[in-house]
Coordinates of C-alpha atoms in Angstrom, one line a residue:
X1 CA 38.0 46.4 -7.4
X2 CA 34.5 45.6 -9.6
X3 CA 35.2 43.0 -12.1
X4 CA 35.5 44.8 -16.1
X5 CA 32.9 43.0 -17.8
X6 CA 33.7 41.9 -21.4
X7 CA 30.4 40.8 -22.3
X8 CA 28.9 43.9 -23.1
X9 CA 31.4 45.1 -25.1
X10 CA 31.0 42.3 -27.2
X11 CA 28.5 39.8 -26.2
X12 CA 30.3 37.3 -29.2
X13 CA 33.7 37.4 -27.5
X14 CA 34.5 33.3 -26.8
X15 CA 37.6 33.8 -25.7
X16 CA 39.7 35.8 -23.3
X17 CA 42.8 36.0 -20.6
X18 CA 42.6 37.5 -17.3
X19 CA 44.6 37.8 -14.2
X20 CA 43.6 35.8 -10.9
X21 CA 43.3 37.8 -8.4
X22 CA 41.4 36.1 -5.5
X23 CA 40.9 31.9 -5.1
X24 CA 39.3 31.0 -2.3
X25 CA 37.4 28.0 -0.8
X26 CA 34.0 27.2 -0.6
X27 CA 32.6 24.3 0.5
X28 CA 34.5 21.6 -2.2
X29 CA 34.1 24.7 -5.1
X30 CA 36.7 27.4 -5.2
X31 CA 35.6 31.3 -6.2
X32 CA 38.0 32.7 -8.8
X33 CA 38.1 36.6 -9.0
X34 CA 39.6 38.0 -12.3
X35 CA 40.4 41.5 -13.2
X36 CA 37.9 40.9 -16.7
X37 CA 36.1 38.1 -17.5
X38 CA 33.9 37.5 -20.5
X39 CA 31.4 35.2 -18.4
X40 CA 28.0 36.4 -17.6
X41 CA 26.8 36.4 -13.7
X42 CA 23.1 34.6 -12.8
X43 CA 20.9 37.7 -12.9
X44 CA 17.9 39.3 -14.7
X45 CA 16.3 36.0 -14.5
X46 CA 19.2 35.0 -17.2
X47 CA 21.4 32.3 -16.0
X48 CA 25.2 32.2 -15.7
X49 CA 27.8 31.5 -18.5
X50 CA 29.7 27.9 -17.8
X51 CA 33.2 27.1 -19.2
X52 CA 36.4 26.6 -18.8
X53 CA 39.1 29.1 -16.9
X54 CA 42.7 27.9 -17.0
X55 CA 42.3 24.2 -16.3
X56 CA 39.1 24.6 -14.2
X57 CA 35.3 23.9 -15.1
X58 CA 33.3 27.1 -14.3
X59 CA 29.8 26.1 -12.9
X60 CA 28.6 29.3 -11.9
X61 CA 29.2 32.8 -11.7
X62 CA 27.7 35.4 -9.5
X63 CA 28.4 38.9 -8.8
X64 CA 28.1 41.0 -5.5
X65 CA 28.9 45.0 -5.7
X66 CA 30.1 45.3 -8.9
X67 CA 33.0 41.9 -8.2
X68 CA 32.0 38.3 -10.3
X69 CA 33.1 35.2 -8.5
X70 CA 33.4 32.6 -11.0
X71 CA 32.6 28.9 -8.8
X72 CA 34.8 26.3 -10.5
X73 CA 35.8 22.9 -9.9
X74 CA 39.9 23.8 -9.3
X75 CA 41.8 25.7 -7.8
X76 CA 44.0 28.6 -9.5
X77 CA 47.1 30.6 -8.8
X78 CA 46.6 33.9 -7.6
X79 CA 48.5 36.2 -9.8
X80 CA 48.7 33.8 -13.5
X81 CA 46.9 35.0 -15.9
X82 CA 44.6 32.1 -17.4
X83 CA 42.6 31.5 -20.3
X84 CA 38.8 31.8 -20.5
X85 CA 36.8 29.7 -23.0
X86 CA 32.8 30.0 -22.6
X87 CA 30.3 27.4 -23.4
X88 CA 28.9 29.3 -26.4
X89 CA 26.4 26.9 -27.3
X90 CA 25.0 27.5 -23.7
X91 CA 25.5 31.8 -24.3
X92 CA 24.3 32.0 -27.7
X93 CA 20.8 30.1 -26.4
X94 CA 20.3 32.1 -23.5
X95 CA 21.0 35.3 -25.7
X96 CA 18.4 34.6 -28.1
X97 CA 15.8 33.1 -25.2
X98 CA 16.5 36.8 -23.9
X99 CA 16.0 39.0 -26.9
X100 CA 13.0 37.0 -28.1
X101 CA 11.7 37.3 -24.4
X102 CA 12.2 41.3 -24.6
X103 CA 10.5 41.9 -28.6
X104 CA 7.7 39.6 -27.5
X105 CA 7.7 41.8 -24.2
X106 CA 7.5 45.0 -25.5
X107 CA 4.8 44.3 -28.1
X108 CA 2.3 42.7 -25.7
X109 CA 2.9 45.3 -22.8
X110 CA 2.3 48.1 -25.8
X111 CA -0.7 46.0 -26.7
X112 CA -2.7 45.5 -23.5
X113 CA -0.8 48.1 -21.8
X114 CA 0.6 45.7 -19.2
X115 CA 3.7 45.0 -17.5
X116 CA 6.4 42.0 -17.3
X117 CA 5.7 40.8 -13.4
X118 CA 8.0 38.0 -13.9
X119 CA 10.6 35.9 -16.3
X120 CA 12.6 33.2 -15.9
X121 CA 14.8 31.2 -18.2
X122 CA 14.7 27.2 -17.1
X123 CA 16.9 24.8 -19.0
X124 CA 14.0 23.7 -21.3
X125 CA 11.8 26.3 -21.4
X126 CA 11.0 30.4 -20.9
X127 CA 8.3 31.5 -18.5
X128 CA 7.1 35.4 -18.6
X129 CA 4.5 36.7 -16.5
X130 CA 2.1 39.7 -17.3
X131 CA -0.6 41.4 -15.4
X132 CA -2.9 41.7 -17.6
X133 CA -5.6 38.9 -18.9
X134 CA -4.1 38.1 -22.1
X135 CA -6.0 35.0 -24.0
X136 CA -4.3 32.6 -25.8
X137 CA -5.9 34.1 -29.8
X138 CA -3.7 37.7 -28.5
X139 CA -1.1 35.6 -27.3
X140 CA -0.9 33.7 -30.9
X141 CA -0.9 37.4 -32.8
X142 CA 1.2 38.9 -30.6
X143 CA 3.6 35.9 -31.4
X144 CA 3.2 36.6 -35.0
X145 CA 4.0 40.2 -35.2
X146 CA 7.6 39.3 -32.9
X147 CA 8.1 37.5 -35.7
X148 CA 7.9 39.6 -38.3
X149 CA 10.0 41.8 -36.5
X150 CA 12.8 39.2 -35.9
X151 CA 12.4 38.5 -39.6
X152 CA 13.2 42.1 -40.2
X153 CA 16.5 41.9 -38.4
X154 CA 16.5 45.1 -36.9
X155 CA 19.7 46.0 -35.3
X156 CA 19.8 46.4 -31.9
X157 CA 20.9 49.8 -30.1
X158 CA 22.4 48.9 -26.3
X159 CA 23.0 52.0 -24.2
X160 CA 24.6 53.5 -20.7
X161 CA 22.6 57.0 -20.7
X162 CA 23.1 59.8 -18.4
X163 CA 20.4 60.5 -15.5
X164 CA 19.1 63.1 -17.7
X165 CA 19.2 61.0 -20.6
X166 CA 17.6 58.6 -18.8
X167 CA 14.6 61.1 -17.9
X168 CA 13.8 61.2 -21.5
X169 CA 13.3 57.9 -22.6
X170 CA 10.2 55.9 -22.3
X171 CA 11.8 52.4 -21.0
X172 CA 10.5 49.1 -19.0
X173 CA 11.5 48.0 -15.6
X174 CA 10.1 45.8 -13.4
X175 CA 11.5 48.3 -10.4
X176 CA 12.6 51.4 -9.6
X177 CA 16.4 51.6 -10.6
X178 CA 19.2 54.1 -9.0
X179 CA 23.0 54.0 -10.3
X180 CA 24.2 53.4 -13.9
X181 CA 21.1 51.9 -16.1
X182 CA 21.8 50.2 -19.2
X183 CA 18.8 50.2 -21.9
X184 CA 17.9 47.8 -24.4
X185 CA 16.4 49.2 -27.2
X186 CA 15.3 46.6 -29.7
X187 CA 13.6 49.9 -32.0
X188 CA 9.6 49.4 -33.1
X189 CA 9.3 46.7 -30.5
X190 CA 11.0 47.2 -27.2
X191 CA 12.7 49.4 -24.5
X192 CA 14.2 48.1 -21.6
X193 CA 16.4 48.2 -19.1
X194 CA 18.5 45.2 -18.6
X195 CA 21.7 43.9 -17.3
X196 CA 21.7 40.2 -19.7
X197 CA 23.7 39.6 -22.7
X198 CA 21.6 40.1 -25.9
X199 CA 22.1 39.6 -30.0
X200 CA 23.1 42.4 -31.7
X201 CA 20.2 41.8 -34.6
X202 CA 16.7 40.4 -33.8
X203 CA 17.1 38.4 -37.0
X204 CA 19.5 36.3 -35.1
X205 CA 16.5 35.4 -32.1
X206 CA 15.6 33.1 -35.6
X207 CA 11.9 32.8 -34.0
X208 CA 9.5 32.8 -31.2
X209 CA 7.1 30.3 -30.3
X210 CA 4.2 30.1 -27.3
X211 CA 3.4 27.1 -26.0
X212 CA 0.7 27.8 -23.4
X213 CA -1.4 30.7 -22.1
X214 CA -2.2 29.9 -18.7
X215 CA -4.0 32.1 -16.2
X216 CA -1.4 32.9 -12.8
X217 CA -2.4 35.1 -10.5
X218 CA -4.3 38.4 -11.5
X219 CA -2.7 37.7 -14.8
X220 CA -1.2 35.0 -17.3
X221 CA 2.4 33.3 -17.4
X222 CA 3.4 32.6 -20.7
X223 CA 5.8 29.7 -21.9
X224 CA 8.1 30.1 -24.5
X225 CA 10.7 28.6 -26.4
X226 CA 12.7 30.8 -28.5
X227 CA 15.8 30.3 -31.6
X228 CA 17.6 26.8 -31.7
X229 CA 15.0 25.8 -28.7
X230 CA 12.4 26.6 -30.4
X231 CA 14.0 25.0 -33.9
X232 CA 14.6 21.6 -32.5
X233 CA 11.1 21.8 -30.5
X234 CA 9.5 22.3 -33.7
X235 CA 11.2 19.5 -35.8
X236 CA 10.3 16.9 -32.9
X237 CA 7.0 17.6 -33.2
X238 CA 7.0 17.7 -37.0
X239 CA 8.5 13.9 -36.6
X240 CA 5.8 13.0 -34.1
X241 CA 3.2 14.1 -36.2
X242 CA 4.8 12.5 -39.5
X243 CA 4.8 9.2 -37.7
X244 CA 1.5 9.1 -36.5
X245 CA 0.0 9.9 -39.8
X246 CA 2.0 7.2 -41.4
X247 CA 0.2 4.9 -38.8
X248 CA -3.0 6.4 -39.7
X249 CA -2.5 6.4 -43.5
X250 CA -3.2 10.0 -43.4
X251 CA -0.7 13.6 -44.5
X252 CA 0.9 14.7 -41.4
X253 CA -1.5 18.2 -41.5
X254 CA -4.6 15.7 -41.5
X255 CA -3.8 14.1 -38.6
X256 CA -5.8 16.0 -35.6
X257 CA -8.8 15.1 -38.1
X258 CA -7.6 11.2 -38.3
X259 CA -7.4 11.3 -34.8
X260 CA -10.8 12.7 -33.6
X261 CA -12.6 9.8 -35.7
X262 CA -10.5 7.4 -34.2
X263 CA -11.6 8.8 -30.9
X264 CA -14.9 8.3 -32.3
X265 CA -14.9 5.1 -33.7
X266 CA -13.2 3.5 -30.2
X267 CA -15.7 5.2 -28.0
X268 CA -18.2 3.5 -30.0
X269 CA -16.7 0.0 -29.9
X270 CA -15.9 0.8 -26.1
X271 CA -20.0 1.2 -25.4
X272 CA -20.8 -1.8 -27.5
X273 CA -17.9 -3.6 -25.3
X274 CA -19.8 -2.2 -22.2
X275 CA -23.0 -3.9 -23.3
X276 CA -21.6 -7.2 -24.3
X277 CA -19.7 -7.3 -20.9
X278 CA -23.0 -6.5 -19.0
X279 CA -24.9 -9.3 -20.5
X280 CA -22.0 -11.6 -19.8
X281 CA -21.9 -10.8 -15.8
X282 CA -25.7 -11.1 -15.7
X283 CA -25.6 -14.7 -17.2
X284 CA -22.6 -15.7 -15.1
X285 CA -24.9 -13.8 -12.0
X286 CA -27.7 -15.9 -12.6
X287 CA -25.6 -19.4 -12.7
X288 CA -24.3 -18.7 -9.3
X289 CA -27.8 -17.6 -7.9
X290 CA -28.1 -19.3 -4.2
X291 CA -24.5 -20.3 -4.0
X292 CA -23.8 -18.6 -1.0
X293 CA -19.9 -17.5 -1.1
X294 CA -18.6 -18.2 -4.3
X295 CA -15.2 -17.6 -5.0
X296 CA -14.5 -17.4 -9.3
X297 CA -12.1 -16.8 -11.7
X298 CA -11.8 -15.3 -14.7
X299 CA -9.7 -13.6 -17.9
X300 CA -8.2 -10.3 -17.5
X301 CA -11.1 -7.4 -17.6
X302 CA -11.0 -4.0 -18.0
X303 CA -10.3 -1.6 -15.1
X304 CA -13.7 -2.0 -13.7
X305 CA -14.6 -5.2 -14.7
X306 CA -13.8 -7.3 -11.6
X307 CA -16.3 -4.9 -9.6
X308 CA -18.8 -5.0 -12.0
X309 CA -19.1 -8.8 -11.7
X310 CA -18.6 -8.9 -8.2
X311 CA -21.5 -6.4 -8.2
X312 CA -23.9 -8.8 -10.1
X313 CA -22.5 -11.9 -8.3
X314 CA -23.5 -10.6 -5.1
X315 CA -27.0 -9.6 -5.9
X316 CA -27.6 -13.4 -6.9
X317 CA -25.4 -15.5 -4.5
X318 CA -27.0 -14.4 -1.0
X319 CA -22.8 -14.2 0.3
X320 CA -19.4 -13.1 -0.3
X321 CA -18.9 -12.8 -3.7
X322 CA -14.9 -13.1 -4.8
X323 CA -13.5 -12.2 -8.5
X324 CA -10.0 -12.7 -9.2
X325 CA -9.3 -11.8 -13.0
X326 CA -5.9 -12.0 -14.4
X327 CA -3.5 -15.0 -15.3
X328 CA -1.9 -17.5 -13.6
X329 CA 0.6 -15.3 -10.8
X330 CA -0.8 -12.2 -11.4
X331 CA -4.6 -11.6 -10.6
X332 CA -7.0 -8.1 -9.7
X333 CA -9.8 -8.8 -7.3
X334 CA -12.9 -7.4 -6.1
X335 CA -14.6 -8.7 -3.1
X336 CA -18.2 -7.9 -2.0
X337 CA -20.5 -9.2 0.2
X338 CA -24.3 -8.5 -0.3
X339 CA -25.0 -7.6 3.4
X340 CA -22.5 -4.9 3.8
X341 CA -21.0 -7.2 6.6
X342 CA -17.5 -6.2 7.7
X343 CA -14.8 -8.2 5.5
X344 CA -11.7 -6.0 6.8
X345 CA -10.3 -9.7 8.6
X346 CA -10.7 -11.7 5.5
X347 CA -8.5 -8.7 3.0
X348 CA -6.1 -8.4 5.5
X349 CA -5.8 -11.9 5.6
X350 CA -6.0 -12.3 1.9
X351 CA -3.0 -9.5 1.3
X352 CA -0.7 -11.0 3.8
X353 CA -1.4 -14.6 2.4
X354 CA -1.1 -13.5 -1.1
X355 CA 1.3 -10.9 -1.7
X356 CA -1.3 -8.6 -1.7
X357 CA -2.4 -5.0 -1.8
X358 CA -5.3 -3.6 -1.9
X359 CA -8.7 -2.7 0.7
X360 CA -12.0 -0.7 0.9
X361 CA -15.4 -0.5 3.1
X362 CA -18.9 -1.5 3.6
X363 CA -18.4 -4.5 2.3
X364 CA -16.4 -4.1 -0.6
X365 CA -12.7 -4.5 -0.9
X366 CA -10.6 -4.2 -4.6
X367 CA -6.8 -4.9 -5.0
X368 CA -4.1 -7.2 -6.3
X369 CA -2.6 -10.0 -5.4
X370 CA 1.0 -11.9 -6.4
X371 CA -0.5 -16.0 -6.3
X372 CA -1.8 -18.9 -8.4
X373 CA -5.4 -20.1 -8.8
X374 CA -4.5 -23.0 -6.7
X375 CA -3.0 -20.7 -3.9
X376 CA -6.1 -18.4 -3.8
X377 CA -8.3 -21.9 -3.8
X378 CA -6.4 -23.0 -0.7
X379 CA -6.4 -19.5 1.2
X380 CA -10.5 -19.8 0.7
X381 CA -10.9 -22.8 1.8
X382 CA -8.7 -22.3 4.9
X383 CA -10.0 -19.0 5.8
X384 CA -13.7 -20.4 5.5
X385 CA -13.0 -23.1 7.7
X386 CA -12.9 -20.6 11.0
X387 CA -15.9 -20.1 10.5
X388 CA -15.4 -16.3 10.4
X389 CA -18.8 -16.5 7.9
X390 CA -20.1 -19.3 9.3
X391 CA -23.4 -19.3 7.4
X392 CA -21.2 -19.3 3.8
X393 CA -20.5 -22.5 1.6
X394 CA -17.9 -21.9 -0.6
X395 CA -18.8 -22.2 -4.2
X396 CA -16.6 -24.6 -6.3
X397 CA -14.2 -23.0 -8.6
X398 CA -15.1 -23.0 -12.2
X399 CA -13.2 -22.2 -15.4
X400 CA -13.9 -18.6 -16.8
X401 CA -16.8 -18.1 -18.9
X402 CA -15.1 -17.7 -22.3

């Protein structure tokens, strides 16, 4: 016997009894059949109501040939009749994520004469996929007119017509449809058919807001946030943006502004930084000119900057030049020697010795390693001693160059 479905006679009903009529196992879940039920099966890309039924969580409904098999957490008597309480927070959200999917819908398919390929309502967000190459300046007007429509609060007509009703109205569908159709009609903006739980006025979607226009397939997927998602989305980023231009000293609406010549301003201080850090490596290059291996430390650098010196090192030392910048436990390294010889032994040495990770080729190996100065002194000096470069005399380790 199908399952009379008390959401569509009113999609605000909270509350109802039923009778149990099936409870059967599955798995460590039991599925509850109920001769009505006011909770709304996974389907039409909508997902299913949760609740409570009797003294049983409901985690999931589904339905199969016309019969809705609530999955709860308990077990119930076959034959009581139990209470039903929905999670109407989690209803009412994916009632107006529906609606403000279907008015947006209907005025960008009218628009560009597409179709909806694809929609799906995730916990955090809306996805809705068109055919059509939509960019993002249609996407924003498009937004703007759903809107106004939702500001208009239209009421909203839902209908079972006849098959030769049916042949007379001018609705969406993302396939062809046999049996009982039920139309959504939000008037002036949309016609659809659809099995989801809707509001009964568009004023009560509240609003509509895209978030990206991204190109999938031979058309776009949209991502939307709609109502009390949308709301709270909205007043996080309105908090964001207040904070950061408090820190810039700037109105909130002036902050993308404060922010590019920020942008500027560091990327000028980061090429004078680049020069000043050139000229350093080229002094401390030429001090270690004819050294042979020379093993140094120094400060933490920027991402790059142990290569760079190991770089100018090299060019200078005629052997294996070794940078270890960091502090005291804690140090990144860059290793390379001038010849291009093979120094795979000595960093696979160096990383087992030193808590290390880290490698590379032709000569030139980067990582990190977990060890004092003293313990990377006496790995050199150990390592060097097998002669595995014999020609090499290790440099004596000097402070940093401040």
């Amino acid at each position: 016997m199908e399952t009379e479905k008390l959401y569509y006679a009113d999609p605000f009903l909270k509350e109802f009894t039923a009778r149990v009529l099936t409870c059967e196992a599955v798995k460590s879940q039991w599925a509850v059949t109920l001769d009505k039920t006011a909770f709304y099966p996974e389907g039409g890309g909508q997902p299913a109501d949760h609740g409570m039924l009797g003294g049983a969580n409901v985690l999931d409904v589904q339905e199969k040939d016309g019969v809705l098999f609530h999955v709860c957490d308990a077990s119930l008597e076959i034959g009581q009749t139990v209470t039903g309480t929905l999670d109407w927070a989690r209803r009412f959200d994916h009632m107006q994520q529906h609606s403000g999917e279907h008015i947006l819908s209907g005025i960008l398919c009218e628009i560009h004469r597409c179709d909806n390929v694809g929609f799906h309502m995730g916990a955090d967000t809306v996805t809705i996929d068109y055919n059509a190459d939509i960019s993002w300046e249609q996407a924003l007007e498009a937004e703007r007119r759903a809107n106004e429509y939702i500001w208009a609060d239209v009421p909203i007509d839902i209908s079972f017509p006849t098959p030769e009703e049916l042949k007379s109205i001018d609705y969406r569908s993302k396939k062809a449809l046999t049996g009982q159709v039920r139309i959504v009609a939000f008037p002036g903006a949309d016609c659809c058919a659809c099995c989801g739980t809707h509001v009964p006025r568009s004023g009560q979607v509240g609003l509509v807001k895209i978030l990206s226009c991204q190109k999938f397939r031979e058309g776009v997927r949209l991502e939307i946030l709609c109502g009390g998602r949308a709301f709270a989305l909205l007043s996080a980023t309105w908090e964001q943006i207040r904070a950061v231009g408090r820190r810039l000293s700037v109105k909130p609406q002036d902050a993308a502004a404060a922010v590019e010549r920020l942008e500027t301003e560091l990327n000028t201080a980061k090429a004078g930084l680049t020069r000043l850090e050139d000229a350093l490596f080229e002094r401390i290059a030429a001090q270690e000119a004819g050294r042979g291996n020379t093993l140094l430390f120094q400060p933490p650098l920027r991402p790059d900057g142990a290569r760079k010196l190991a770089d100018a090192v090299s060019r200078t030392c005629g052997g294996l030049a070794a940078i270890f910048a960091g502090e005291d436990g804690q140090y990144q390294y860059a290793l390379l020697q001038a010849d291009g010889g093979d120094i795979a032994p000595l960093v696979k040495a160096l990383n087992a010795a030193l808590h290390g990770r880290g490698g590379g080729r032709n000569g030139f190996a980067q990582g990190s390693v977990q060890a004092t100065q003293a313990e990377i002194e006496a790995f050199y000096r150990r390592f060097l001693t097998q002669k595995v470069f014999p020609s090499a005399v290790l440099g004596l380790p000097r402070k940093p160059i401040p």
